[in-house]
Amino acid sequence: GQNIDQPTEMTATEGAIVQINCTYQTSGFNGLFWYQQHAGEAPTFLSYNVLDGLEEKGRFSSFLSRSKGYSYLLLKELQMKDSASYLCAVRGGNNRKLIWGLGTSLAVNP
Amino acid sequence: DGGITQSPKYLFRKEGQNVTLSCEQNLNHDAMYWYRQDPGQGLRLIYYSQIVNDFQKGDIAEGYSVSREKKESFPLTVTSAQKNPTAFYLCASTLAGGNNEQFFGPGTRLTVL
């Protein structure tokens, strides 16, 4: 079957760095997405990886290893507003829809 | 401004009534999607459409229906056959192509009393 695993909850301190992991098992692979979702709001796009390696975008970076079925989202210089759920999603072999993880709820404390 | 709109933000209905949730986009996106989100469940795909006048069932289509008569619009009807309709409903759209992210509307929170 197809499956995406992420930790359910994480806690970090303002100004610190946090890494949110995502492992996946899918039928085919056509890219991995990270989204941020604040409570009661819609998800917003953060990053996209289709090739192995690190993609950096400001305070956020995302890494992909296709051979290991593994990705992580790295958040630097954490701010209180980064408290949100972070969703990992994979576009499988049929290329038409995304397979979603359950999300990681991140709490940033002062 | 381009974007996706969903209305209303909050919707209340009595049990046994059908209700239609609207989703409109002016991004000229080809594909549109309907998701349902429950606490601790993540996003679950209800229906999706790649082109006008065509749509496919997602993972939890039972009790729902859709139409795609125009490129900009993809309304979702929650029928009385849906056993647990109370949820947060999200509409999304994307351009064709694997590296294009899905853009989401603000969502509709449906409560069935």
PDB file of C-alpha atoms in Angstrom:
ATOM      1  CA  GLY A   1       0.000   0.000   0.000  1.00  0.00           C
ATOM      2  CA  GLN A   2       0.894   3.661  -0.027  1.00  0.00           C
ATOM      3  CA  ASN A   3       1.902   5.327   3.204  1.00  0.00           C
ATOM      4  CA  ILE A   4       3.435   8.521   4.525  1.00  0.00           C
ATOM      5  CA  ASP A   5       4.747   8.787   8.087  1.00  0.00           C
ATOM      6  CA  GLN A   6       5.468  11.941  10.057  1.00  0.00           C
ATOM      7  CA  PRO A   7       5.802  12.546  13.793  1.00  0.00           C
ATOM      8  CA  THR A   8       2.509  13.646  15.293  1.00  0.00           C
ATOM      9  CA  GLU A   9       3.832  16.451  17.470  1.00  0.00           C
ATOM     10  CA  MET A  10       7.043  18.380  18.048  1.00  0.00           C
ATOM     11  CA  THR A  11       8.043  21.184  20.379  1.00  0.00           C
ATOM     12  CA  ALA A  12      10.850  23.695  19.914  1.00  0.00           C
ATOM     13  CA  THR A  13      12.081  26.979  21.328  1.00  0.00           C
ATOM     14  CA  GLU A  14      11.931  30.367  19.644  1.00  0.00           C
ATOM     15  CA  GLY A  15      15.177  31.065  17.764  1.00  0.00           C
ATOM     16  CA  ALA A  16      16.140  27.408  17.541  1.00  0.00           C
ATOM     17  CA  ILE A  17      16.277  24.986  14.595  1.00  0.00           C
ATOM     18  CA  VAL A  18      13.841  22.096  14.138  1.00  0.00           C
ATOM     19  CA  GLN A  19      13.808  19.214  11.652  1.00  0.00           C
ATOM     20  CA  ILE A  20      10.546  17.514  10.723  1.00  0.00           C
ATOM     21  CA  ASN A  21      10.973  14.115   9.095  1.00  0.00           C
ATOM     22  CA  CYS A  22       8.778  12.386   6.532  1.00  0.00           C
ATOM     23  CA  THR A  23       9.139   8.845   5.218  1.00  0.00           C
ATOM     24  CA  TYR A  24       7.056   7.503   2.366  1.00  0.00           C
ATOM     25  CA  GLN A  25       6.206   4.296   0.540  1.00  0.00           C
ATOM     26  CA  THR A  26       4.355   4.945  -2.696  1.00  0.00           C
ATOM     27  CA  SER A  27       3.700   3.341  -6.061  1.00  0.00           C
ATOM     28  CA  GLY A  28       5.993   5.511  -8.137  1.00  0.00           C
ATOM     29  CA  PHE A  29       7.310   8.959  -7.267  1.00  0.00           C
ATOM     30  CA  ASN A  30       6.814  12.288  -9.019  1.00  0.00           C
ATOM     31  CA  GLY A  31       7.728  14.770  -6.327  1.00  0.00           C
ATOM     32  CA  LEU A  32       7.313  15.608  -2.648  1.00  0.00           C
ATOM     33  CA  PHE A  33       5.635  18.717  -1.254  1.00  0.00           C
ATOM     34  CA  TRP A  34       5.682  20.406   2.147  1.00  0.00           C
ATOM     35  CA  TYR A  35       2.779  22.573   3.266  1.00  0.00           C
ATOM     36  CA  GLN A  36       2.169  24.694   6.371  1.00  0.00           C
ATOM     37  CA  GLN A  37      -1.291  24.840   7.915  1.00  0.00           C
ATOM     38  CA  HIS A  38      -2.292  27.129  10.772  1.00  0.00           C
ATOM     39  CA  ALA A  39      -5.248  26.062  12.875  1.00  0.00           C
ATOM     40  CA  GLY A  40      -8.557  26.649  11.095  1.00  0.00           C
ATOM     41  CA  GLU A  41      -6.889  27.797   7.895  1.00  0.00           C
ATOM     42  CA  ALA A  42      -6.020  26.272   4.524  1.00  0.00           C
ATOM     43  CA  PRO A  43      -2.611  24.716   3.822  1.00  0.00           C
ATOM     44  CA  THR A  44      -0.060  26.940   2.125  1.00  0.00           C
ATOM     45  CA  PHE A  45       2.757  25.666  -0.081  1.00  0.00           C
ATOM     46  CA  LEU A  46       6.290  25.694   1.346  1.00  0.00           C
ATOM     47  CA  SER A  47       8.536  23.579  -0.875  1.00  0.00           C
ATOM     48  CA  TYR A  48       8.816  20.992  -3.625  1.00  0.00           C
ATOM     49  CA  ASN A  49      11.522  18.343  -4.141  1.00  0.00           C
ATOM     50  CA  VAL A  50      11.753  15.921  -7.041  1.00  0.00           C
ATOM     51  CA  LEU A  51      15.519  15.335  -7.189  1.00  0.00           C
ATOM     52  CA  ASP A  52      17.776  14.239  -4.335  1.00  0.00           C
ATOM     53  CA  GLY A  53      19.308  17.001  -2.309  1.00  0.00           C
ATOM     54  CA  LEU A  54      18.538  20.152  -0.395  1.00  0.00           C
ATOM     55  CA  GLU A  55      16.284  22.989  -1.526  1.00  0.00           C
ATOM     56  CA  GLU A  56      16.709  26.205   0.470  1.00  0.00           C
ATOM     57  CA  LYS A  57      14.152  28.977   0.648  1.00  0.00           C
ATOM     58  CA  GLY A  58      14.839  31.581   3.307  1.00  0.00           C
ATOM     59  CA  ARG A  59      14.452  30.151   6.792  1.00  0.00           C
ATOM     60  CA  PHE A  60      12.988  26.929   5.418  1.00  0.00           C
ATOM     61  CA  SER A  61      14.882  24.112   3.678  1.00  0.00           C
ATOM     62  CA  SER A  62      13.700  20.744   2.440  1.00  0.00           C
ATOM     63  CA  PHE A  63      15.762  17.639   1.736  1.00  0.00           C
ATOM     64  CA  LEU A  64      14.943  14.536  -0.290  1.00  0.00           C
ATOM     65  CA  SER A  65      16.495  11.087  -0.612  1.00  0.00           C
ATOM     66  CA  ARG A  66      14.521   9.033  -3.125  1.00  0.00           C
ATOM     67  CA  SER A  67      16.487   5.839  -2.493  1.00  0.00           C
ATOM     68  CA  LYS A  68      15.577   5.998   1.202  1.00  0.00           C
ATOM     69  CA  GLY A  69      12.018   7.271   0.713  1.00  0.00           C
ATOM     70  CA  TYR A  70      12.852  10.098   3.089  1.00  0.00           C
ATOM     71  CA  SER A  71      12.488  13.846   3.330  1.00  0.00           C
ATOM     72  CA  TYR A  72      12.863  16.459   6.013  1.00  0.00           C
ATOM     73  CA  LEU A  73      11.799  20.054   6.455  1.00  0.00           C
ATOM     74  CA  LEU A  74      14.282  22.242   8.321  1.00  0.00           C
ATOM     75  CA  LEU A  75      13.068  25.414   9.973  1.00  0.00           C
ATOM     76  CA  LYS A  76      15.728  27.854  11.207  1.00  0.00           C
ATOM     77  CA  GLU A  77      15.494  30.849  13.531  1.00  0.00           C
ATOM     78  CA  LEU A  78      12.117  29.705  14.741  1.00  0.00           C
ATOM     79  CA  GLN A  79       9.455  32.327  15.367  1.00  0.00           C
ATOM     80  CA  MET A  80       6.236  32.058  17.333  1.00  0.00           C
ATOM     81  CA  LYS A  81       4.267  32.334  14.088  1.00  0.00           C
ATOM     82  CA  ASP A  82       5.866  29.055  12.926  1.00  0.00           C
ATOM     83  CA  SER A  83       3.587  27.207  15.348  1.00  0.00           C
ATOM     84  CA  ALA A  84       1.446  25.251  12.891  1.00  0.00           C
ATOM     85  CA  SER A  85       0.906  21.836  11.361  1.00  0.00           C
ATOM     86  CA  TYR A  86       3.374  20.788   8.650  1.00  0.00           C
ATOM     87  CA  LEU A  87       2.064  18.423   6.000  1.00  0.00           C
ATOM     88  CA  CYS A  88       4.167  16.156   3.796  1.00  0.00           C
ATOM     89  CA  ALA A  89       2.583  15.044   0.503  1.00  0.00           C
ATOM     90  CA  VAL A  90       3.869  12.839  -2.310  1.00  0.00           C
ATOM     91  CA  ARG A  91       2.744  12.761  -5.921  1.00  0.00           C
ATOM     92  CA  GLY A  92       2.681   9.081  -6.793  1.00  0.00           C
ATOM     93  CA  GLY A  93       3.142   7.236 -10.036  1.00  0.00           C
ATOM     94  CA  ASN A  94      -0.182   8.155 -11.598  1.00  0.00           C
ATOM     95  CA  ASN A  95       0.812  11.829 -11.328  1.00  0.00           C
ATOM     96  CA  ARG A  96      -2.763  12.940 -10.835  1.00  0.00           C
ATOM     97  CA  LYS A  97      -3.218  13.242  -7.083  1.00  0.00           C
ATOM     98  CA  LEU A  98      -1.244  13.731  -3.890  1.00  0.00           C
ATOM     99  CA  ILE A  99      -0.869  11.262  -1.037  1.00  0.00           C
ATOM    100  CA  TRP A 100      -0.926  13.170   2.246  1.00  0.00           C
ATOM    101  CA  GLY A 101       0.676  12.513   5.587  1.00  0.00           C
ATOM    102  CA  LEU A 102      -1.304  13.238   8.750  1.00  0.00           C
ATOM    103  CA  GLY A 103       0.833  16.282   9.527  1.00  0.00           C
ATOM    104  CA  THR A 104       3.220  17.252  12.313  1.00  0.00           C
ATOM    105  CA  SER A 105       1.935  19.758  14.839  1.00  0.00           C
ATOM    106  CA  LEU A 106       4.800  22.072  15.821  1.00  0.00           C
ATOM    107  CA  ALA A 107       4.604  24.197  18.949  1.00  0.00           C
ATOM    108  CA  VAL A 108       7.164  26.990  19.270  1.00  0.00           C
ATOM    109  CA  ASN A 109       7.638  28.150  22.847  1.00  0.00           C
ATOM    110  CA  PRO A 110       9.204  31.431  24.021  1.00  0.00           C
TER     111      PRO A 110
ATOM    112  CA  ASP B   1      -6.358  39.166  -7.639  1.00  0.00           C
ATOM    113  CA  GLY B   2      -6.171  35.546  -8.675  1.00  0.00           C
ATOM    114  CA  GLY B   3      -7.187  32.891  -6.235  1.00  0.00           C
ATOM    115  CA  ILE B   4      -9.638  30.276  -5.071  1.00  0.00           C
ATOM    116  CA  THR B   5     -12.812  31.189  -3.243  1.00  0.00           C
ATOM    117  CA  GLN B   6     -15.033  28.980  -1.172  1.00  0.00           C
ATOM    118  CA  SER B   7     -18.242  30.098   0.364  1.00  0.00           C
ATOM    119  CA  PRO B   8     -19.548  30.241   2.921  1.00  0.00           C
ATOM    120  CA  LYS B   9     -16.822  30.009   5.586  1.00  0.00           C
ATOM    121  CA  TYR B  10     -19.234  28.369   8.056  1.00  0.00           C
ATOM    122  CA  LEU B  11     -22.331  26.370   7.125  1.00  0.00           C
ATOM    123  CA  PHE B  12     -24.946  24.733   9.298  1.00  0.00           C
ATOM    124  CA  ARG B  13     -27.487  22.203   8.078  1.00  0.00           C
ATOM    125  CA  LYS B  14     -30.011  19.859   9.553  1.00  0.00           C
ATOM    126  CA  GLU B  15     -29.441  16.137   9.305  1.00  0.00           C
ATOM    127  CA  GLY B  16     -30.996  14.657   6.173  1.00  0.00           C
ATOM    128  CA  GLN B  17     -30.572  17.764   4.021  1.00  0.00           C
ATOM    129  CA  ASN B  18     -28.328  17.939   0.972  1.00  0.00           C
ATOM    130  CA  VAL B  19     -25.945  20.884   0.867  1.00  0.00           C
ATOM    131  CA  THR B  20     -23.737  22.252  -1.924  1.00  0.00           C
ATOM    132  CA  LEU B  21     -20.366  23.854  -1.223  1.00  0.00           C
ATOM    133  CA  SER B  22     -19.023  26.233  -3.829  1.00  0.00           C
ATOM    134  CA  CYS B  23     -15.476  26.449  -5.166  1.00  0.00           C
ATOM    135  CA  GLU B  24     -14.428  28.986  -7.789  1.00  0.00           C
ATOM    136  CA  GLN B  25     -10.953  29.726  -9.145  1.00  0.00           C
ATOM    137  CA  ASN B  26      -9.700  32.377 -11.543  1.00  0.00           C
ATOM    138  CA  LEU B  27      -6.170  30.997 -11.828  1.00  0.00           C
ATOM    139  CA  ASN B  28      -6.917  29.223 -15.128  1.00  0.00           C
ATOM    140  CA  HIS B  29      -5.973  25.958 -13.450  1.00  0.00           C
ATOM    141  CA  ASP B  30      -6.847  22.716 -15.163  1.00  0.00           C
ATOM    142  CA  ALA B  31      -7.282  20.400 -12.202  1.00  0.00           C
ATOM    143  CA  MET B  32      -9.461  20.864  -9.141  1.00  0.00           C
ATOM    144  CA  TYR B  33      -9.789  18.806  -5.974  1.00  0.00           C
ATOM    145  CA  TRP B  34     -12.056  18.429  -2.969  1.00  0.00           C
ATOM    146  CA  TYR B  35     -10.642  17.308   0.367  1.00  0.00           C
ATOM    147  CA  ARG B  36     -12.146  16.658   3.737  1.00  0.00           C
ATOM    148  CA  GLN B  37     -10.165  17.247   6.931  1.00  0.00           C
ATOM    149  CA  ASP B  38     -11.098  15.871  10.339  1.00  0.00           C
ATOM    150  CA  PRO B  39      -9.039  16.270  13.513  1.00  0.00           C
ATOM    151  CA  GLY B  40      -6.111  13.848  13.454  1.00  0.00           C
ATOM    152  CA  GLN B  41      -7.078  12.515  10.019  1.00  0.00           C
ATOM    153  CA  GLY B  42      -5.076  14.660   7.638  1.00  0.00           C
ATOM    154  CA  LEU B  43      -6.420  15.510   4.183  1.00  0.00           C
ATOM    155  CA  ARG B  44      -8.616  12.907   2.509  1.00  0.00           C
ATOM    156  CA  LEU B  45      -9.469  13.194  -1.176  1.00  0.00           C
ATOM    157  CA  ILE B  46     -13.171  13.151  -2.047  1.00  0.00           C
ATOM    158  CA  TYR B  47     -13.257  13.896  -5.787  1.00  0.00           C
ATOM    159  CA  TYR B  48     -10.955  15.444  -8.361  1.00  0.00           C
ATOM    160  CA  SER B  49     -11.264  16.717 -11.914  1.00  0.00           C
ATOM    161  CA  GLN B  50      -8.511  17.050 -14.491  1.00  0.00           C
ATOM    162  CA  ILE B  51     -10.600  18.703 -17.221  1.00  0.00           C
ATOM    163  CA  VAL B  52     -14.055  20.138 -17.769  1.00  0.00           C
ATOM    164  CA  ASN B  53     -16.906  17.614 -17.862  1.00  0.00           C
ATOM    165  CA  ASP B  54     -14.751  14.889 -16.334  1.00  0.00           C
ATOM    166  CA  PHE B  55     -14.097  13.903 -12.727  1.00  0.00           C
ATOM    167  CA  GLN B  56     -12.916  10.899 -10.714  1.00  0.00           C
ATOM    168  CA  LYS B  57     -13.680   9.518  -7.283  1.00  0.00           C
ATOM    169  CA  GLY B  58     -11.088   9.942  -4.607  1.00  0.00           C
ATOM    170  CA  ASP B  59     -10.631   7.821  -1.510  1.00  0.00           C
ATOM    171  CA  ILE B  60     -13.879   8.748   0.280  1.00  0.00           C
ATOM    172  CA  ALA B  61     -16.417   9.610  -2.449  1.00  0.00           C
ATOM    173  CA  GLU B  62     -19.414   7.830  -0.935  1.00  0.00           C
ATOM    174  CA  GLY B  63     -22.180  10.267  -0.015  1.00  0.00           C
ATOM    175  CA  TYR B  64     -20.754  13.084  -2.152  1.00  0.00           C
ATOM    176  CA  SER B  65     -21.284  14.284  -5.722  1.00  0.00           C
ATOM    177  CA  VAL B  66     -19.574  16.876  -7.927  1.00  0.00           C
ATOM    178  CA  SER B  67     -19.865  18.541 -11.319  1.00  0.00           C
ATOM    179  CA  ARG B  68     -17.346  20.320 -13.541  1.00  0.00           C
ATOM    180  CA  GLU B  69     -19.350  22.198 -16.149  1.00  0.00           C
ATOM    181  CA  LYS B  70     -16.949  25.132 -16.247  1.00  0.00           C
ATOM    182  CA  LYS B  71     -13.172  25.275 -15.827  1.00  0.00           C
ATOM    183  CA  GLU B  72     -13.501  27.804 -13.007  1.00  0.00           C
ATOM    184  CA  SER B  73     -16.061  25.980 -10.901  1.00  0.00           C
ATOM    185  CA  PHE B  74     -16.151  22.648  -9.051  1.00  0.00           C
ATOM    186  CA  PRO B  75     -19.099  22.506  -6.625  1.00  0.00           C
ATOM    187  CA  LEU B  76     -19.389  19.681  -4.098  1.00  0.00           C
ATOM    188  CA  THR B  77     -22.746  18.356  -2.887  1.00  0.00           C
ATOM    189  CA  VAL B  78     -22.841  16.618   0.478  1.00  0.00           C
ATOM    190  CA  THR B  79     -25.839  14.320   0.335  1.00  0.00           C
ATOM    191  CA  SER B  80     -27.918  12.825   3.110  1.00  0.00           C
ATOM    192  CA  ALA B  81     -26.177   9.508   2.387  1.00  0.00           C
ATOM    193  CA  GLN B  82     -22.938  10.811   3.903  1.00  0.00           C
ATOM    194  CA  LYS B  83     -22.866   9.318   7.401  1.00  0.00           C
ATOM    195  CA  ASN B  84     -20.584  11.854   9.101  1.00  0.00           C
ATOM    196  CA  PRO B  85     -20.724  15.088   7.099  1.00  0.00           C
ATOM    197  CA  THR B  86     -19.503  17.464   9.796  1.00  0.00           C
ATOM    198  CA  ALA B  87     -15.955  18.406   8.778  1.00  0.00           C
ATOM    199  CA  PHE B  88     -13.681  21.068   7.305  1.00  0.00           C
ATOM    200  CA  TYR B  89     -13.904  20.964   3.489  1.00  0.00           C
ATOM    201  CA  LEU B  90     -11.043  22.254   1.367  1.00  0.00           C
ATOM    202  CA  CYS B  91     -11.006  22.901  -2.365  1.00  0.00           C
ATOM    203  CA  ALA B  92      -7.715  23.056  -4.273  1.00  0.00           C
ATOM    204  CA  SER B  93      -6.573  23.600  -7.835  1.00  0.00           C
ATOM    205  CA  THR B  94      -3.385  23.203  -9.844  1.00  0.00           C
ATOM    206  CA  LEU B  95      -1.967  23.556 -13.310  1.00  0.00           C
ATOM    207  CA  ALA B  96      -1.293  20.332 -15.169  1.00  0.00           C
ATOM    208  CA  GLY B  97       2.177  18.946 -14.618  1.00  0.00           C
ATOM    209  CA  GLY B  98       3.934  17.130 -11.834  1.00  0.00           C
ATOM    210  CA  ASN B  99       5.871  19.997 -10.290  1.00  0.00           C
ATOM    211  CA  ASN B 100       2.932  22.316  -9.786  1.00  0.00           C
ATOM    212  CA  GLU B 101       1.733  22.780  -6.260  1.00  0.00           C
ATOM    213  CA  GLN B 102      -1.912  22.720  -5.251  1.00  0.00           C
ATOM    214  CA  PHE B 103      -3.397  26.049  -4.215  1.00  0.00           C
ATOM    215  CA  PHE B 104      -6.111  25.877  -1.574  1.00  0.00           C
ATOM    216  CA  GLY B 105      -9.234  27.880  -0.949  1.00  0.00           C
ATOM    217  CA  PRO B 106      -9.969  29.132   2.602  1.00  0.00           C
ATOM    218  CA  GLY B 107     -12.215  26.154   3.351  1.00  0.00           C
ATOM    219  CA  THR B 108     -15.806  25.673   4.485  1.00  0.00           C
ATOM    220  CA  ARG B 109     -16.557  24.321   7.934  1.00  0.00           C
ATOM    221  CA  LEU B 110     -19.786  22.323   7.664  1.00  0.00           C
ATOM    222  CA  THR B 111     -21.716  21.401  10.778  1.00  0.00           C
ATOM    223  CA  VAL B 112     -24.698  19.087  10.506  1.00  0.00           C
ATOM    224  CA  LEU B 113     -27.016  19.317  13.465  1.00  0.00           C
TER     225      LEU B 113
END
